[in-house]
mmCIF file of C-alpha atoms in Angstrom:
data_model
loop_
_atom_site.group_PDB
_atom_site.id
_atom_site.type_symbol
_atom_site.label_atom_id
_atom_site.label_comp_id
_atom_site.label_asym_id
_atom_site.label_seq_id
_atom_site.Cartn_x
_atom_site.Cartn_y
_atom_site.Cartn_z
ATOM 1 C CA UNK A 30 40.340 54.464 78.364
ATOM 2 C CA UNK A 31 38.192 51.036 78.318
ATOM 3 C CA UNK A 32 36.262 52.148 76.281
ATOM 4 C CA UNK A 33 38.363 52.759 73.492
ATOM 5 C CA UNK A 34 39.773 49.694 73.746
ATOM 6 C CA UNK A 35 36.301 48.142 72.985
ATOM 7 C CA UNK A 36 35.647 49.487 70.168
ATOM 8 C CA UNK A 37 38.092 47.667 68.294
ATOM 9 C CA UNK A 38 36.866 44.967 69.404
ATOM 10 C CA UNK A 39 33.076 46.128 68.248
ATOM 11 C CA UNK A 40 34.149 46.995 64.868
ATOM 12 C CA UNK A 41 35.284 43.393 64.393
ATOM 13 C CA UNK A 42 32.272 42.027 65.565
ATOM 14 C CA UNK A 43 30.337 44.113 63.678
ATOM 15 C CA UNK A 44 31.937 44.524 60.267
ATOM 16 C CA UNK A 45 30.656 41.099 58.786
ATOM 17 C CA UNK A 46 27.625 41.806 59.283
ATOM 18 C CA UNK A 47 27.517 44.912 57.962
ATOM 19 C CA UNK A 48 29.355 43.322 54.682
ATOM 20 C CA UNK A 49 27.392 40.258 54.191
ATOM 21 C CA UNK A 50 24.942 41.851 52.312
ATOM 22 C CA UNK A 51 26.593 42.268 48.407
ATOM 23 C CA UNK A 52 25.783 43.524 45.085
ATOM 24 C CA UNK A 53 25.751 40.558 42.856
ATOM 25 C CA UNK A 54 25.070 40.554 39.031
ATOM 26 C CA UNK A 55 22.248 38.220 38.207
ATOM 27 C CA UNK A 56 21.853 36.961 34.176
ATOM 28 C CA UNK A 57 19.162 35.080 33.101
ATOM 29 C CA UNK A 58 18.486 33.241 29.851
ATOM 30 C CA UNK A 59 14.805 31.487 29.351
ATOM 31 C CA UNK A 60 14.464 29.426 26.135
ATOM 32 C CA UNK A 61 12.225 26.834 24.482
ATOM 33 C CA UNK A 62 13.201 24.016 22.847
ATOM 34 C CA UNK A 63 11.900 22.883 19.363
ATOM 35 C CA UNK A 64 8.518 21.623 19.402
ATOM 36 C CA UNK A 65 4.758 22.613 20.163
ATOM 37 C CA UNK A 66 4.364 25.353 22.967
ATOM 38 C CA UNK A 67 2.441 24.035 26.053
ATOM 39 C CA UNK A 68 0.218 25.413 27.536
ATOM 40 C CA UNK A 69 -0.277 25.466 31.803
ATOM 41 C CA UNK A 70 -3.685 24.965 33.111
ATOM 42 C CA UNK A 71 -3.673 28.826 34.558
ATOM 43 C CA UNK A 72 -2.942 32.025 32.635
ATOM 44 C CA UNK A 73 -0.603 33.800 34.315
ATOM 45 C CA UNK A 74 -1.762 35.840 36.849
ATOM 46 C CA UNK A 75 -2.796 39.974 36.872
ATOM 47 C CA UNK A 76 -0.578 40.240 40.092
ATOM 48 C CA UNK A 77 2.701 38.374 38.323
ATOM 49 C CA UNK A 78 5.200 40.860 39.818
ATOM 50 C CA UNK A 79 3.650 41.290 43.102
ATOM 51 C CA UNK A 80 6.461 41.989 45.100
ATOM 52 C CA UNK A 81 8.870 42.414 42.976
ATOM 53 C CA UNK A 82 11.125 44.999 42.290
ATOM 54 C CA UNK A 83 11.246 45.585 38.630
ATOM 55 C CA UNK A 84 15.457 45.555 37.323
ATOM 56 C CA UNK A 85 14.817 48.170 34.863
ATOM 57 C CA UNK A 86 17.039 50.762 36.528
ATOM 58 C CA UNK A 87 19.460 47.822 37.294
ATOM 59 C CA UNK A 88 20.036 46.423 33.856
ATOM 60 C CA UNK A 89 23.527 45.383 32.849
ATOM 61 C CA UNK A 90 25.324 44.164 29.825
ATOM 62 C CA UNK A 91 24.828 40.539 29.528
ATOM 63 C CA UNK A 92 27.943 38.423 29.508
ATOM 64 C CA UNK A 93 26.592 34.729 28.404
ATOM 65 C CA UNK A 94 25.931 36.261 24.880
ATOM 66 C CA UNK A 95 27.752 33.040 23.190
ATOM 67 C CA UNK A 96 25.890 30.790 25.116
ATOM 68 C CA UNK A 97 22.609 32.142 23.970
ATOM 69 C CA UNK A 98 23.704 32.826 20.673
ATOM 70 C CA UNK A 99 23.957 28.470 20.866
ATOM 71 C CA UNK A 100 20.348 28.321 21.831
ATOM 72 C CA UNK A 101 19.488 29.245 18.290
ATOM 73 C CA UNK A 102 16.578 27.337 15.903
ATOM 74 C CA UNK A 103 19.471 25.518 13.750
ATOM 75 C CA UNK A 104 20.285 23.932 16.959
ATOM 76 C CA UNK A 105 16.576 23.209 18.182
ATOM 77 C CA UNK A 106 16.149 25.885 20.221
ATOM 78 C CA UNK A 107 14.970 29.923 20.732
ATOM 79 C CA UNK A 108 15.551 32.025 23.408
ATOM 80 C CA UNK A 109 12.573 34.252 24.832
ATOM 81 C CA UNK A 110 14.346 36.403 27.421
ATOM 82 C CA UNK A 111 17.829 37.038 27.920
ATOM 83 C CA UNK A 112 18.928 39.491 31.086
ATOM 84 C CA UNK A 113 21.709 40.828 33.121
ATOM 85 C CA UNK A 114 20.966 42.841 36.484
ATOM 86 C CA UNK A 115 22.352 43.751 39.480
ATOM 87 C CA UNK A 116 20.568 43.333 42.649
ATOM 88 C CA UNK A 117 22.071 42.897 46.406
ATOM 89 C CA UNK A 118 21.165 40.132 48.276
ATOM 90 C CA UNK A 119 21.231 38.811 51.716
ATOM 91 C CA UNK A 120 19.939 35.455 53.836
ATOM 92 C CA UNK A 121 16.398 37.797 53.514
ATOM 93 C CA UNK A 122 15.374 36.686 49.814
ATOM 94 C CA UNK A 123 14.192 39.651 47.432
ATOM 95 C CA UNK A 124 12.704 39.177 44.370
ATOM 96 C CA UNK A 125 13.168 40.728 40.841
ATOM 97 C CA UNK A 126 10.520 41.842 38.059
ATOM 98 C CA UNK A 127 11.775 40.520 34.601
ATOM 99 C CA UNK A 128 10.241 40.648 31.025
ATOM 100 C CA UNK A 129 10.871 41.356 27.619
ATOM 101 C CA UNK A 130 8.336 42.390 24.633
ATOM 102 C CA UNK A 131 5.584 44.796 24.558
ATOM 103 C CA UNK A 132 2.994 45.112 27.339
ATOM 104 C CA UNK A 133 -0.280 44.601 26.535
ATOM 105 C CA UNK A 134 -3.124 45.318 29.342
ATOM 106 C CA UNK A 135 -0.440 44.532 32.066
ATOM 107 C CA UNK A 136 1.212 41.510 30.366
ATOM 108 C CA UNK A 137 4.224 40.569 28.381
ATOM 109 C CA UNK A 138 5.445 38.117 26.150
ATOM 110 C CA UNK A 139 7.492 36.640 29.092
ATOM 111 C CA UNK A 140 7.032 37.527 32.871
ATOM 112 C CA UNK A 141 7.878 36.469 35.980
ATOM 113 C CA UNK A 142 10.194 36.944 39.407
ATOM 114 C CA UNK A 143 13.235 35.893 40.110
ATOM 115 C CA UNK A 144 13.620 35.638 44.647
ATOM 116 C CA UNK A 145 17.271 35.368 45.376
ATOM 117 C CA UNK A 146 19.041 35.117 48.929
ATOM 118 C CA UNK A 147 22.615 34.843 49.202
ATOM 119 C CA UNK A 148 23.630 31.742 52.018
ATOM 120 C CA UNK A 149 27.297 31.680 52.405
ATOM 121 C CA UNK A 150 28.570 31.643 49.096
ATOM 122 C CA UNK A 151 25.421 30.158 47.771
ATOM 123 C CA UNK A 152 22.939 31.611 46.190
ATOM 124 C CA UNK A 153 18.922 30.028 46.761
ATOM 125 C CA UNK A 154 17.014 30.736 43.567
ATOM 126 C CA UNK A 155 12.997 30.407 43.085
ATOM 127 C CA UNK A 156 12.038 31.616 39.235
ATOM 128 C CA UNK A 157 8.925 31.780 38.620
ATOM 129 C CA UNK A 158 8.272 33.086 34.928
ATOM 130 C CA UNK A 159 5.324 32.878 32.021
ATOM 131 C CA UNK A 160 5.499 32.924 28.586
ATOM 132 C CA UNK A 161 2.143 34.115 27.630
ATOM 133 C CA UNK A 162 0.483 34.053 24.031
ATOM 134 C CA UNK A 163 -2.134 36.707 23.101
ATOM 135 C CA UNK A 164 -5.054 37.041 20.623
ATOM 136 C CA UNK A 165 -5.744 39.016 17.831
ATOM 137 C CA UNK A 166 -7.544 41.647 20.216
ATOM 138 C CA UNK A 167 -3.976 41.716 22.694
ATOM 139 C CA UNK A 168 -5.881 39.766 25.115
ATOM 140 C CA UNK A 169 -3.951 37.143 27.583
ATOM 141 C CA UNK A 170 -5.275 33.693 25.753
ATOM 142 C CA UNK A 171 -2.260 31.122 26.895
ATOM 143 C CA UNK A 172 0.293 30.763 28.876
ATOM 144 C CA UNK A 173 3.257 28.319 29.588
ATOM 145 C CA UNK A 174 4.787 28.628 33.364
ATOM 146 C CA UNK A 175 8.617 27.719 34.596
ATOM 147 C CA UNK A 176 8.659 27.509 38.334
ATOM 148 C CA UNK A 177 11.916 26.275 39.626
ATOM 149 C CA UNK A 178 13.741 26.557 42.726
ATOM 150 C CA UNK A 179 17.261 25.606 43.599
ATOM 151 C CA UNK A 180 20.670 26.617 44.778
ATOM 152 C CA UNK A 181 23.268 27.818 43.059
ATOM 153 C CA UNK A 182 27.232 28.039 43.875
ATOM 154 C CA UNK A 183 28.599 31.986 42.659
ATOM 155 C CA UNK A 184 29.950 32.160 39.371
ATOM 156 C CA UNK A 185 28.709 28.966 37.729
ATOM 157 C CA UNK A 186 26.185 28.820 35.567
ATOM 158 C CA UNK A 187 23.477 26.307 36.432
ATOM 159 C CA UNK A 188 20.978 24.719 33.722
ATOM 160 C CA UNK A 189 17.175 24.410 34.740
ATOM 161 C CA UNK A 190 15.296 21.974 33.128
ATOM 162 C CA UNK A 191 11.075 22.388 32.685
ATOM 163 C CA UNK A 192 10.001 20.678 30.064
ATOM 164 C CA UNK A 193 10.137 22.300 26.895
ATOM 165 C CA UNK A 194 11.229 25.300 28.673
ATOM 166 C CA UNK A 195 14.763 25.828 30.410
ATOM 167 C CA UNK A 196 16.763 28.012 32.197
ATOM 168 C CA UNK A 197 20.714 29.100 32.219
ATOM 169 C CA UNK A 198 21.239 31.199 35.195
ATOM 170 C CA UNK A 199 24.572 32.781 36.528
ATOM 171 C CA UNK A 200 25.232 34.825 39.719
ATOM 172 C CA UNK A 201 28.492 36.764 40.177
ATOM 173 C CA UNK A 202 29.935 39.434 42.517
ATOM 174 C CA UNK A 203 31.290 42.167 40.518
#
C-alpha cells in the first residue's frame, strides 16, 4: 500500500522534467542594408552545417511577413533569408541547418546554424550564418559572415546588429 502512495508523489517529481523540453517555432529574417557587400577574411567553410540538423522537414509558415516586407530596397534594405521552423529545445543547445538559393558544390547563397537552448523562459541563441558570392564557374569566391550570440525572452522579437548585416529573430511556443 506504500507504494502506491509514492507514486504520486514520483509523478510530481518527475513530470517537469519530462515537460521542460518544448516544441518552439523559431523565424529568422537575415538582411543587408544598403551599401557595398563586405567581405570576411575566410570563405565560409566546406563543413558549415556540421552538426546541424537541417529544418527542411520542419519548415513552417512564416509569421513576421510585414516586417520583412519593411526591409525592402525603397527603405535601404534587402532581405537574403527569411524562415520559420519548428525545433524543440532544452538547457542541451541543438543547432539548426538554414539556407535559401541554389546549391552549388555544397554551398548556398546564405548558410549557416542557428544553436538554440531553452533556459527558463529564455531562449540562448548563437547564429552563425554566410552570405557567400560565387563566380562565373559556381565556385565559392566571397563571403560575408554574421556570428552573433545572445539571449532572447519567448515571443519577442529581438534585432541583431553586424554591420551591414542584421538579424530579426523570434521564438514562440505554439
Amino acid at each position: 500500500m506504500r507504494v502506491f502512495r509514492l507514486i504520486p508523489l514520483l509523478l510530481c517529481l518527475l513530470m517537469p522534467a519530462a515537460f521542460a523540453d518544448g516544441l518552439y517555432q523559431i523565424e529568422l529574417i537575415v538582411f543587408r542594408q544598403a551599401g557595398e557587400a563586405l567581405s570576411s577574411s575566410q570563405l565560409a567553410p566546406d563543413d558549415w552545417a556540421v552538426g546541424a540538423t537541417p529544418i527542411s522537414s520542419n519548415e513552417r509558415t512564416t509569421a513576421l511577413n510585414d516586417e520583412a516586407a519593411k526591409l525592402n530596397p525603397g527603405n535601404g534594405y534587402e532581405v537574403l533569408l527569411h524562415k520559420a521552423w519548428a525545433q524543440n529545445l532544452s538547457a542541451v543547445p541543438s543547432a539548426a541547418a538554414v539556407s535559401t538559393g541554389n546549391e552549388q558544390f555544397g554551398h548556398y547563397p546564405v548558410e549557416g546554424s542557428v544553436s538554440l537552448s531553452e533556459q527558463e523562459r529564455l531562449v540562448d541563441l548563437e547564429a552563425n550564418i554566410w552570405i557567400n558570392r560565387f563566380d562565373a564557374d559556381g565556385l565559392l569566391s566571397g563571403s560575408e559572415r554574421v556570428r552573433q550570440r545572445t539571449r532572447l525572452r519567448l515571443g519577442e522579437l529581438t534585432y541583431l546588429d553586424n554591420g551591414s548585416l542584421g538579424l530579426l529573430v523570434k521564438v514562440t511556443q505554439p
